[in-house]
Amino acid sequence: MPGIEFDESLVADISAVEKLTSLSDISRLLHDTLAKERGLEAELDQLLHRRGELEKGLLDLHAGSRETLEVVKAEAESLANSVKQTSNLSERVSRKVRELDTAQSRINGTLESIDYIVNRTNAVDGVQQALQTEDYEAAAQYVNTLLQSEDKYGNVHQDSSIKQSEQQSRILAEAQQELKKVVQAQLQEAVHKQEHDTVVRFVRLYSPLRMKDEGVQAFTEYVRNLIAERAREEYSALVESTGHSDNDTDFISALTGLFKDIATAVEENHDLLFTNFGATFLVEFTLGLQAECDVQGSRIVQRYIDHKKLQRLMKDISGFTASQRMEPGQPVTNIDPKQVAGHLEEMLSLAKSSEQYKQYMMSSMQDAMAPAPLDPDLEKRFHSGQFSATIRELIAYYIAMEEFFMEQSVDKAISIDEWTGETLSSSMVDDVFYILRMCSYRALDTANLQALTAVLGQLNTLLASNLAQALDQRWKAGCNKLLKSLGAALGEAGLPSSVPSTTSHSAQHAAVLNNSDMASMYVQKLRSELESSSGQMFPSASQHQRIKSVLTDLSKTASDLRHITSKALDHVANGLMPQLRPILDEVAQVQYELSDVEYAANEVEDTWVQSLLGRLGGISTPCNPFSPQPITSS
């Protein structure tokens, strides 16, 4: 039938009932069905019993909600009317605000037009009057005021009288051009007369006249001419001085004087340029003075190179170095080490003062641009001039001559090696490390990374080759003499005998053995000092890392020197073994499994241990006076 839904499970149950054949199953199923039926009837009765309550509650709810809905409807309609009124009011207020804003904009435009007209009129009258009274500062200020008004308002504001506006503009343009010509002429005259205060006065006027580039360029040329004039006087004195062989020409003072003049000019004119022209033009002024340093400084340094004949000296050094490689041991004939040392000190002073000057100039430009960083192109311009190239040439001479001086001095110290009797090592070690330390710190004082790394590389080469070879060649002969001397110093049973001359000879021969040990300690100490000092001179991480990579090679050199010491000690130990052989043979025959009686006897009597210690003490005692670390047998 339509509207009636059948449960599929009920159909399945009916199918199951039809298949039942057992009477007991049919009876059980019947009882279950009757029980379900009774349960359904009970639930139906409960629902019918609650029908009245539900219908009553529904009627009550309908009656109450109708009143509430009517109240809500009334309030909603009231709220809608209020919102509509507020919206209309807001629209009217907004329209009024727009009208007022438009009116205010028109008023502001009118006021700006009036302000522009007033400024233009005042500027025309003020410029004409200022030019008549030669009050150029006031005239420039009037022009600047009008230019600022044009920048702010543009050219859209015109007077009601077009003819008057055109006439004022023409008069102002003519006055502006006249003022520019007057300022330029007055500046040129002041520059010609070298009246510094007047020059500064008219240079300031270039800024309000919108001629900053021309003003800074003119002032830079003026200052450059002053510096160049004094530098030419100094250079003429140098040329005259170099013509007298007996006169010691002071190139360092001449170059330092040039640096001082440039640095003073930058410092004294800082406020003038920074206040009137800005940081960018101050940096350009600094670079302009550096261009003059490229001319004058390069000429002084080049004159020094020519006067000292460094190029010819370099050829002699190169030729001698080549001949030394082909024929080792060839003496120096035409190169005076003292003269080379003097040149090195002079080149150090020139390079050091140049580096200090560069650091000051770079710091000045960086401070001017702060907090913004300095443009890398500006820094490149500063370092790419002729003066920097000449200093690099001077540094190249310094490196070659320093390396030559180090090698010759080290070889000389090795050749005159002697034992003074007051030290544990011979003079060679102290002299070599004094020379190398002096040269390395001289390279550090140049404040030039290339020079420092080159000298440190040469230092390590000399230690690893020249000094190490000398120590390696001498240790065996020294150890054999030491063993012979110790053999004479030891009496029967390995006990020392009192032979003063033999002890003195032992100390002299032991110095050869101590040389490599002391050299190894000096290398480590020198590396630590140089690493600390270079870190202060070159705080940059990349620079410090480059120096550290060069100093790392010194650790291997120290290890090689310790290896020489180890070989020498092994040789001495093998030579002293015959002194220990008798007691060692006795030790080999000792029974290690002791009875109680033998153990008690060993507690009272001397055993092989005491004998062995006594023999070792007898051998080591003569060595203690000339050993860096006293040898004990305990």
XYZ file of C-alpha atoms in Angstrom:
634
model
C 0.000 0.000 0.000
C 1.107 3.541 -0.646
C 2.742 5.310 2.341
C 3.670 2.067 4.115
C 7.350 1.119 4.311
C 8.413 -2.482 4.841
C 11.445 -3.446 6.784
C 13.793 -5.696 4.783
C 14.821 -7.470 8.009
C 11.158 -8.350 8.584
C 11.019 -9.974 5.154
C 14.158 -11.907 6.000
C 12.609 -13.006 9.324
C 9.486 -14.240 7.523
C 11.658 -16.165 5.112
C 13.441 -17.733 8.073
C 10.112 -18.645 9.684
C 8.994 -20.387 6.533
C 12.084 -22.513 6.630
C 11.546 -23.650 10.259
C 10.731 -27.361 10.627
C 11.265 -27.911 14.322
C 8.306 -27.407 16.621
C 10.456 -26.227 19.480
C 12.030 -23.530 17.269
C 8.602 -22.379 16.117
C 7.385 -22.246 19.717
C 10.416 -20.277 20.881
C 10.074 -17.830 18.012
C 6.414 -17.347 18.793
C 7.135 -16.523 22.431
C 9.775 -13.981 21.356
C 7.353 -12.358 18.953
C 4.660 -12.077 21.620
C 7.160 -10.512 24.039
C 8.182 -7.896 21.454
C 4.557 -7.160 20.755
C 3.835 -6.514 24.418
C 6.813 -4.227 24.643
C 5.682 -2.239 21.631
C 2.199 -1.885 23.061
C 3.634 -0.564 26.349
C 5.711 2.070 24.533
C 2.664 3.068 22.487
C 0.580 3.506 25.628
C 3.251 5.762 27.141
C 3.326 7.937 24.021
C -0.452 8.231 23.969
C -0.424 9.133 27.664
C 2.010 12.046 27.040
C 0.031 13.388 24.058
C -2.065 15.692 26.159
C 0.934 17.182 27.956
C 2.713 17.794 24.685
C -0.280 19.471 23.068
C -0.737 21.721 26.120
C 2.945 22.744 26.137
C 2.772 23.527 22.434
C -0.201 25.803 22.948
C 1.531 27.614 25.829
C 4.699 28.090 23.760
C 2.764 29.489 20.840
C 0.898 31.985 23.045
C 4.107 33.246 24.797
C 6.316 33.469 21.701
C 3.741 35.479 19.779
C 3.926 38.307 22.287
C 7.727 38.167 22.343
C 7.989 38.199 18.574
C 5.701 41.184 18.373
C 7.944 43.089 20.845
C 11.095 42.103 18.912
C 9.519 43.173 15.648
C 8.635 46.570 17.068
C 12.161 47.098 18.444
C 13.744 46.004 15.158
C 11.629 48.467 13.208
C 12.621 51.220 15.647
C 16.303 50.323 15.323
C 16.062 50.306 11.532
C 14.559 53.781 11.551
C 17.348 55.008 13.885
C 20.075 53.557 11.654
C 18.500 55.135 8.599
C 18.395 58.531 10.268
C 22.038 58.158 11.414
C 23.084 57.177 7.904
C 21.376 60.193 6.420
C 23.050 62.435 9.010
C 26.456 60.894 8.301
C 25.991 61.432 4.603
C 25.158 65.100 5.152
C 28.204 65.531 7.474
C 30.468 63.816 4.966
C 29.203 66.049 2.190
C 29.887 69.111 4.341
C 33.405 67.851 5.150
C 34.163 67.364 1.470
C 32.902 70.818 0.735
C 35.053 72.266 3.528
C 38.099 70.316 2.322
C 37.603 71.626 -1.173
C 37.246 75.125 0.171
C 40.351 74.716 2.319
C 42.332 73.419 -0.652
C 41.272 76.425 -2.662
C 42.199 78.719 0.206
C 45.604 77.030 0.595
C 46.180 77.321 -3.115
C 45.294 80.975 -2.938
C 47.602 81.504 0.039
C 50.407 79.669 -1.768
C 49.873 81.848 -4.790
C 49.961 84.948 -2.603
C 53.094 83.629 -0.819
C 54.782 82.908 -4.135
C 53.882 86.353 -5.492
C 55.114 88.037 -2.316
C 58.366 86.038 -2.300
C 58.960 86.791 -5.951
C 58.282 90.473 -5.473
C 60.529 90.597 -2.371
C 63.227 88.619 -4.168
C 63.206 91.004 -7.149
C 63.402 94.073 -4.947
C 65.878 92.452 -2.506
C 68.269 91.161 -5.172
C 68.440 94.525 -6.912
C 69.051 96.375 -3.678
C 71.600 93.801 -2.417
C 73.555 93.975 -5.669
C 73.686 97.757 -5.436
C 75.063 97.572 -1.867
C 77.318 94.570 -2.747
C 75.591 92.503 -0.087
C 76.088 89.282 -2.038
C 75.087 87.001 0.829
C 71.633 88.642 1.042
C 71.258 88.559 -2.749
C 72.080 84.862 -2.839
C 69.608 84.228 -0.024
C 66.816 86.011 -1.951
C 67.545 83.901 -4.999
C 67.608 80.737 -2.935
C 64.289 81.620 -1.298
C 62.598 82.056 -4.673
C 64.139 78.826 -6.010
C 62.863 76.971 -2.965
C 59.385 78.426 -3.540
C 59.475 77.221 -7.133
C 60.578 73.775 -5.961
C 57.727 73.684 -3.461
C 54.889 75.256 -5.469
C 56.036 74.787 -9.032
C 55.468 77.292 -11.820
C 51.637 77.168 -11.756
C 51.106 80.292 -9.655
C 50.768 83.378 -11.817
C 49.985 86.909 -10.909
C 46.713 88.458 -11.985
C 48.813 90.703 -14.159
C 50.614 88.472 -16.643
C 52.707 91.379 -17.805
C 53.920 92.110 -14.257
C 54.778 88.437 -13.689
C 56.826 88.206 -16.874
C 58.627 91.411 -16.045
C 59.531 90.226 -12.515
C 60.734 86.881 -13.827
C 62.940 88.629 -16.384
C 64.384 91.025 -13.795
C 65.067 88.156 -11.364
C 66.727 85.990 -14.026
C 68.973 88.906 -15.061
C 69.859 89.601 -11.424
C 70.593 85.937 -10.809
C 72.940 85.751 -13.774
C 74.621 88.974 -12.730
C 75.073 87.628 -9.202
C 76.629 84.394 -10.528
C 79.097 86.379 -12.648
C 79.995 88.616 -9.726
C 80.515 85.634 -7.361
C 82.650 83.814 -9.934
C 84.740 86.887 -10.636
C 85.214 87.709 -6.958
C 86.217 84.095 -6.221
C 88.765 84.048 -9.022
C 90.264 87.313 -7.791
C 90.425 86.012 -4.197
C 92.060 82.780 -5.391
C 94.612 84.756 -7.383
C 95.432 86.907 -4.351
C 95.260 83.822 -2.048
C 92.910 85.624 0.320
C 91.571 82.571 2.110
C 88.751 84.264 4.055
C 87.425 85.877 0.887
C 87.636 82.581 -0.962
C 85.607 80.880 1.762
C 83.058 83.721 1.708
C 82.303 83.403 -2.001
C 82.499 79.598 -2.058
C 79.624 79.540 0.435
C 77.470 81.479 -2.064
C 77.672 78.692 -4.647
C 75.314 76.552 -2.588
C 72.269 78.943 -2.496
C 72.856 79.713 -6.168
C 72.485 76.008 -7.002
C 76.075 75.755 -8.241
C 77.388 73.153 -5.782
C 79.402 71.150 -8.313
C 81.138 74.224 -9.644
C 81.722 75.619 -6.156
C 83.292 72.461 -4.725
C 85.397 72.015 -7.853
C 86.681 75.594 -7.645
C 87.460 75.301 -3.935
C 89.174 71.946 -4.429
C 91.388 73.415 -7.143
C 92.230 76.342 -4.868
C 93.270 74.105 -1.969
C 95.132 71.763 -4.314
C 97.132 74.696 -5.669
C 98.101 75.743 -2.138
C 99.225 72.209 -1.293
C 101.003 71.807 -4.631
C 102.866 75.100 -4.208
C 104.234 74.074 -0.833
C 104.976 70.557 -2.075
C 106.927 71.958 -5.015
C 109.022 74.017 -2.613
C 109.733 70.918 -0.546
C 110.567 68.932 -3.660
C 112.912 71.632 -4.932
C 114.701 71.490 -1.587
C 114.931 67.709 -1.965
C 116.408 67.988 -5.444
C 118.937 70.506 -4.244
C 119.767 68.384 -1.220
C 120.280 65.222 -3.250
C 122.862 67.047 -5.304
C 125.204 67.128 -2.289
C 126.580 63.692 -1.449
C 127.494 64.664 2.080
C 123.985 65.839 2.888
C 121.495 63.375 4.340
C 118.272 64.133 2.471
C 115.166 63.834 4.622
C 112.583 62.266 2.293
C 110.501 61.143 5.253
C 109.919 64.688 6.512
C 109.015 65.862 3.014
C 106.410 63.137 2.550
C 105.076 63.540 6.086
C 104.743 67.292 5.511
C 102.633 66.638 2.411
C 100.392 64.260 4.366
C 100.029 66.818 7.151
C 99.020 69.576 4.717
C 96.340 67.410 3.103
C 94.987 66.088 6.404
C 94.873 69.619 7.841
C 92.989 70.879 4.784
C 90.404 68.102 5.138
C 89.952 68.737 8.843
C 89.784 72.550 8.703
C 87.319 72.649 5.800
C 85.091 69.835 7.036
C 82.399 72.071 8.534
C 82.413 74.444 5.564
C 81.813 71.693 3.017
C 79.577 69.438 5.092
C 77.253 72.268 6.185
C 76.942 74.086 2.852
C 77.367 71.282 0.321
C 76.711 67.969 2.076
C 78.569 64.706 2.734
C 78.874 63.670 -0.910
C 80.714 66.855 -1.891
C 82.935 66.554 1.203
C 84.019 63.120 -0.005
C 84.634 64.505 -3.495
C 86.794 67.243 -1.963
C 88.804 64.581 -0.103
C 89.289 62.575 -3.303
C 90.363 65.749 -5.082
C 93.113 66.333 -2.520
C 94.112 62.679 -2.845
C 94.595 63.311 -6.556
C 97.153 65.974 -5.616
C 98.819 63.427 -3.314
C 99.026 61.088 -6.302
C 101.082 63.755 -8.080
C 103.254 65.174 -5.303
C 103.590 62.078 -3.109
C 104.497 59.841 -6.029
C 107.162 62.302 -7.109
C 108.759 62.353 -3.644
C 108.763 58.543 -3.298
C 110.052 58.090 -6.841
C 112.812 60.601 -6.141
C 113.766 58.553 -3.094
C 113.878 55.360 -5.175
C 116.079 57.015 -7.775
C 118.342 58.754 -5.252
C 118.965 55.543 -3.300
C 119.466 53.614 -6.562
C 117.113 50.912 -5.321
C 116.560 49.502 -8.783
C 120.273 48.921 -9.317
C 120.569 47.513 -5.810
C 117.726 45.130 -6.594
C 119.581 43.916 -9.675
C 122.708 43.308 -7.591
C 120.710 41.382 -5.018
C 118.980 39.314 -7.676
C 122.300 38.574 -9.345
C 123.937 37.610 -6.069
C 121.004 35.388 -5.111
C 121.193 33.604 -8.450
C 124.956 33.073 -8.085
C 124.471 31.767 -4.562
C 122.087 29.134 -5.872
C 124.635 28.048 -8.483
C 127.745 28.381 -6.273
C 126.819 28.201 -2.559
C 129.241 29.926 -0.215
C 130.242 32.705 -2.597
C 130.947 35.840 -0.488
C 129.188 39.166 -0.904
C 131.404 41.661 -2.670
C 129.430 44.755 -3.620
C 126.426 44.835 -1.256
C 126.849 46.409 2.166
C 124.367 44.913 4.707
C 124.586 48.086 6.806
C 123.528 50.150 3.804
C 120.659 47.734 3.166
C 119.596 48.025 6.827
C 119.552 51.818 6.515
C 117.389 51.617 3.401
C 115.014 49.249 5.181
C 114.510 51.662 8.070
C 113.839 54.521 5.660
C 111.401 52.471 3.594
C 109.693 51.381 6.809
C 109.134 55.017 7.804
C 107.850 55.934 4.348
C 105.486 52.953 4.189
C 104.274 53.397 7.767
C 103.475 57.091 7.382
C 101.750 56.366 4.049
C 99.561 53.706 5.627
C 98.643 55.979 8.529
C 97.737 58.724 6.067
C 95.537 56.365 4.059
C 93.764 55.149 7.168
C 93.042 58.734 8.246
C 91.672 59.723 4.844
C 89.507 56.604 4.601
C 88.200 57.186 8.118
C 87.379 60.799 7.226
C 85.317 59.726 4.202
C 83.566 56.955 6.124
C 82.631 59.352 8.931
C 81.269 61.850 6.404
C 78.952 59.241 4.853
C 77.893 57.664 8.177
C 75.649 55.950 9.004
C 75.539 54.804 5.377
C 78.567 52.774 4.254
C 81.147 54.263 1.916
C 80.530 53.437 -1.739
C 83.043 50.753 -2.864
C 83.619 52.707 -6.095
C 84.797 55.725 -4.066
C 87.136 53.521 -2.063
C 88.457 52.043 -5.293
C 89.074 55.532 -6.678
C 91.098 56.392 -3.583
C 93.338 53.310 -3.797
C 93.763 53.230 -7.585
C 95.834 56.400 -7.891
C 99.469 56.794 -8.826
C 100.603 57.235 -5.234
C 99.247 53.817 -4.226
C 101.036 52.267 -7.215
C 104.321 53.940 -6.216
C 103.972 52.715 -2.631
C 103.372 49.196 -3.925
C 106.611 49.509 -5.895
C 108.385 50.686 -2.749
C 106.953 47.734 -0.793
C 108.244 45.363 -3.467
C 111.759 46.797 -2.992
C 111.364 46.519 0.766
C 110.320 42.858 0.624
C 113.222 41.841 -1.612
C 115.789 43.756 0.439
C 114.371 42.541 3.756
C 114.532 38.933 2.604
C 118.124 39.466 1.450
C 119.081 41.149 4.720
C 117.508 38.357 6.768
C 119.275 35.628 4.830
C 122.675 37.306 4.930
C 122.378 38.159 8.618
C 121.267 34.647 9.563
C 124.102 33.077 7.562
C 126.543 35.483 9.213
C 125.251 34.584 12.679
C 125.640 30.890 11.894
C 129.172 31.342 10.529
C 130.428 33.225 13.638
C 128.796 30.826 16.080
C 130.652 30.668 19.391
C 130.094 29.609 22.963
C 130.662 32.301 25.566
C 130.579 30.011 28.593
C 127.698 31.916 30.205
C 124.744 30.361 28.388
C 123.439 26.865 27.792
C 123.397 27.418 24.024
C 125.828 28.978 21.589
C 125.569 32.490 20.149
C 124.042 31.248 16.907
C 120.565 30.639 18.377
C 120.233 33.960 20.195
C 121.670 35.945 17.278
C 119.477 34.276 14.652
C 116.275 34.802 16.609
C 117.194 38.376 17.484
C 117.629 39.126 13.776
C 114.433 37.351 12.716
C 112.360 38.950 15.454
C 113.671 42.418 14.561
C 112.908 41.917 10.853
C 109.441 40.444 11.427
C 108.407 43.310 13.699
C 109.811 45.783 11.191
C 107.579 44.212 8.546
C 104.657 44.395 10.973
C 105.288 48.117 11.496
C 104.827 48.757 7.771
C 101.117 47.969 8.334
C 101.216 46.287 4.930
C 99.773 42.782 4.806
C 101.711 41.764 1.715
C 105.037 42.799 3.248
C 104.278 41.026 6.526
C 103.260 37.710 4.976
C 106.272 37.736 2.633
C 108.716 38.384 5.485
C 107.077 35.757 7.704
C 107.364 33.261 4.874
C 111.070 34.062 4.504
C 111.487 33.775 8.282
C 110.087 30.263 8.287
C 112.226 29.306 5.268
C 115.417 30.441 7.000
C 114.539 28.550 10.173
C 113.523 25.383 8.341
C 116.486 25.402 5.963
C 119.512 27.486 6.995
C 119.257 27.127 10.774
C 117.926 23.571 10.764
C 120.657 22.427 8.369
C 123.360 24.035 10.511
C 122.000 22.348 13.649
C 121.618 19.027 11.897
C 125.180 19.161 10.597
C 126.733 19.970 13.971
C 124.837 17.875 16.492
C 126.619 14.563 15.807
C 130.136 15.962 16.176
C 129.072 17.863 19.275
C 127.469 14.789 20.834
C 130.573 12.659 20.180
C 132.738 15.283 21.875
C 130.223 15.456 24.719
C 130.367 11.682 25.205
C 134.134 11.781 25.232
C 134.114 14.596 27.759
C 131.565 12.814 29.942
C 133.610 9.638 29.809
C 136.525 11.555 31.243
C 134.297 13.173 33.836
C 132.993 9.814 35.151
C 135.155 7.815 37.496
C 134.906 4.213 38.549
C 131.438 2.735 38.828
C 130.029 5.662 36.901
C 130.644 8.193 39.689
C 131.696 11.722 38.714
C 135.281 12.818 39.196
C 136.411 16.364 39.893
C 137.975 17.518 36.626
C 137.088 21.237 36.138
C 138.431 21.507 32.610
C 136.467 18.450 31.567
C 133.243 19.926 32.977
C 133.842 23.136 31.019
C 134.411 21.190 27.840
C 131.242 19.167 28.468
C 129.181 22.344 28.780
C 130.653 23.670 25.535
C 129.859 20.463 23.678
C 126.408 20.256 25.276
C 125.586 23.704 23.898
C 125.472 22.128 20.456
C 122.879 19.707 21.785
C 120.915 22.483 23.503
C 120.809 24.677 20.377
C 118.033 22.758 18.660
C 116.014 22.488 21.878
C 116.307 26.225 22.593
C 115.551 27.026 18.935
C 112.358 24.986 19.087
C 111.186 26.897 22.165
C 112.092 30.239 20.549
C 110.072 29.363 17.442
C 106.935 28.694 19.489
C 107.424 31.871 21.513
C 108.030 33.970 18.388
C 104.925 32.577 16.716
C 102.776 33.404 19.756
C 104.129 36.979 19.921
C 103.640 37.601 16.202
C 100.119 36.199 16.187
C 99.123 38.457 19.081
C 100.774 41.588 17.663
C 99.450 41.060 14.131
C 95.925 40.617 15.515
C 96.117 44.144 16.911
C 97.549 45.620 13.711
C 95.188 43.737 11.365
C 91.813 43.302 13.143
C 90.022 42.122 10.003
C 89.083 38.436 10.188
C 90.242 37.709 6.632
C 93.591 39.448 7.159
C 94.168 37.718 10.494
C 93.340 34.346 8.941
C 95.864 34.924 6.162
C 98.587 35.759 8.685
C 97.652 32.776 10.813
C 97.972 30.439 7.825
C 101.558 31.650 7.311
C 102.416 31.329 11.008
C 101.079 27.769 11.045
C 104.181 26.664 9.138
C 106.286 27.676 12.151
C 104.713 24.856 14.177
C 106.078 22.288 11.715
C 109.473 23.978 11.834
C 109.458 23.753 15.654
C 108.587 20.058 15.364
C 111.507 19.500 12.965
C 113.873 21.210 15.403
C 112.600 19.016 18.256
C 113.254 15.992 16.043
C 116.900 17.062 15.765
C 117.040 17.265 19.563
C 115.539 13.784 19.834
C 118.141 12.341 17.463
C 120.936 13.980 19.435
C 119.573 12.709 22.766
C 119.217 9.196 21.375
C 122.828 9.348 20.203
C 124.023 10.481 23.653
C 121.933 7.844 25.381
C 123.374 5.102 23.185
C 126.868 6.382 23.907
C 126.251 6.220 27.686
C 124.807 2.722 27.614
C 128.210 1.031 28.258
C 128.294 2.805 31.621
C 125.016 1.094 32.542
C 125.792 -2.312 31.036
C 127.325 -3.919 34.198
C 124.429 -2.995 36.435
C 121.923 -3.986 33.763
C 123.589 -7.407 33.527
C 123.176 -7.773 37.273
C 119.535 -6.805 37.002
C 119.020 -9.466 34.355
C 120.205 -12.175 36.817
C 117.972 -11.050 39.702
C 115.307 -13.491 40.951
C 111.901 -11.857 41.141
C 110.252 -14.623 43.147
C 111.473 -14.022 46.728
C 110.986 -16.092 49.834
C 110.059 -14.462 53.121
C 113.665 -14.584 54.264
C 114.961 -12.998 51.023
C 112.249 -10.344 51.141
C 113.170 -9.422 54.715
C 116.834 -9.272 53.695
C 116.028 -6.858 50.848
C 114.359 -4.545 53.341
C 117.630 -4.211 55.253
C 120.371 -4.566 52.653
C 120.963 -2.598 49.450
C 119.278 -4.148 46.452
C 119.821 -3.793 42.693
C 117.359 -0.912 42.641
C 119.612 1.294 44.732
C 122.601 0.260 42.647
C 120.850 1.138 39.411
C 119.677 4.522 40.745
C 123.142 5.285 41.993
C 124.692 4.512 38.639
C 122.075 6.637 36.816
C 122.689 9.502 39.226
C 126.400 9.229 38.682
C 125.949 9.543 34.939
C 123.340 12.346 35.049
C 125.050 14.525 37.654
C 127.776 15.843 35.293
C 125.040 16.728 32.752
C 122.940 18.864 35.087
C 125.044 22.070 34.916
C 124.543 22.403 31.151
C 121.031 20.974 30.796
C 117.991 23.306 30.367
C 116.043 21.009 32.706
C 118.026 19.264 35.482
C 118.101 15.483 35.182
C 117.081 13.537 38.304
C 117.275 9.832 38.961
C 114.161 9.706 41.130
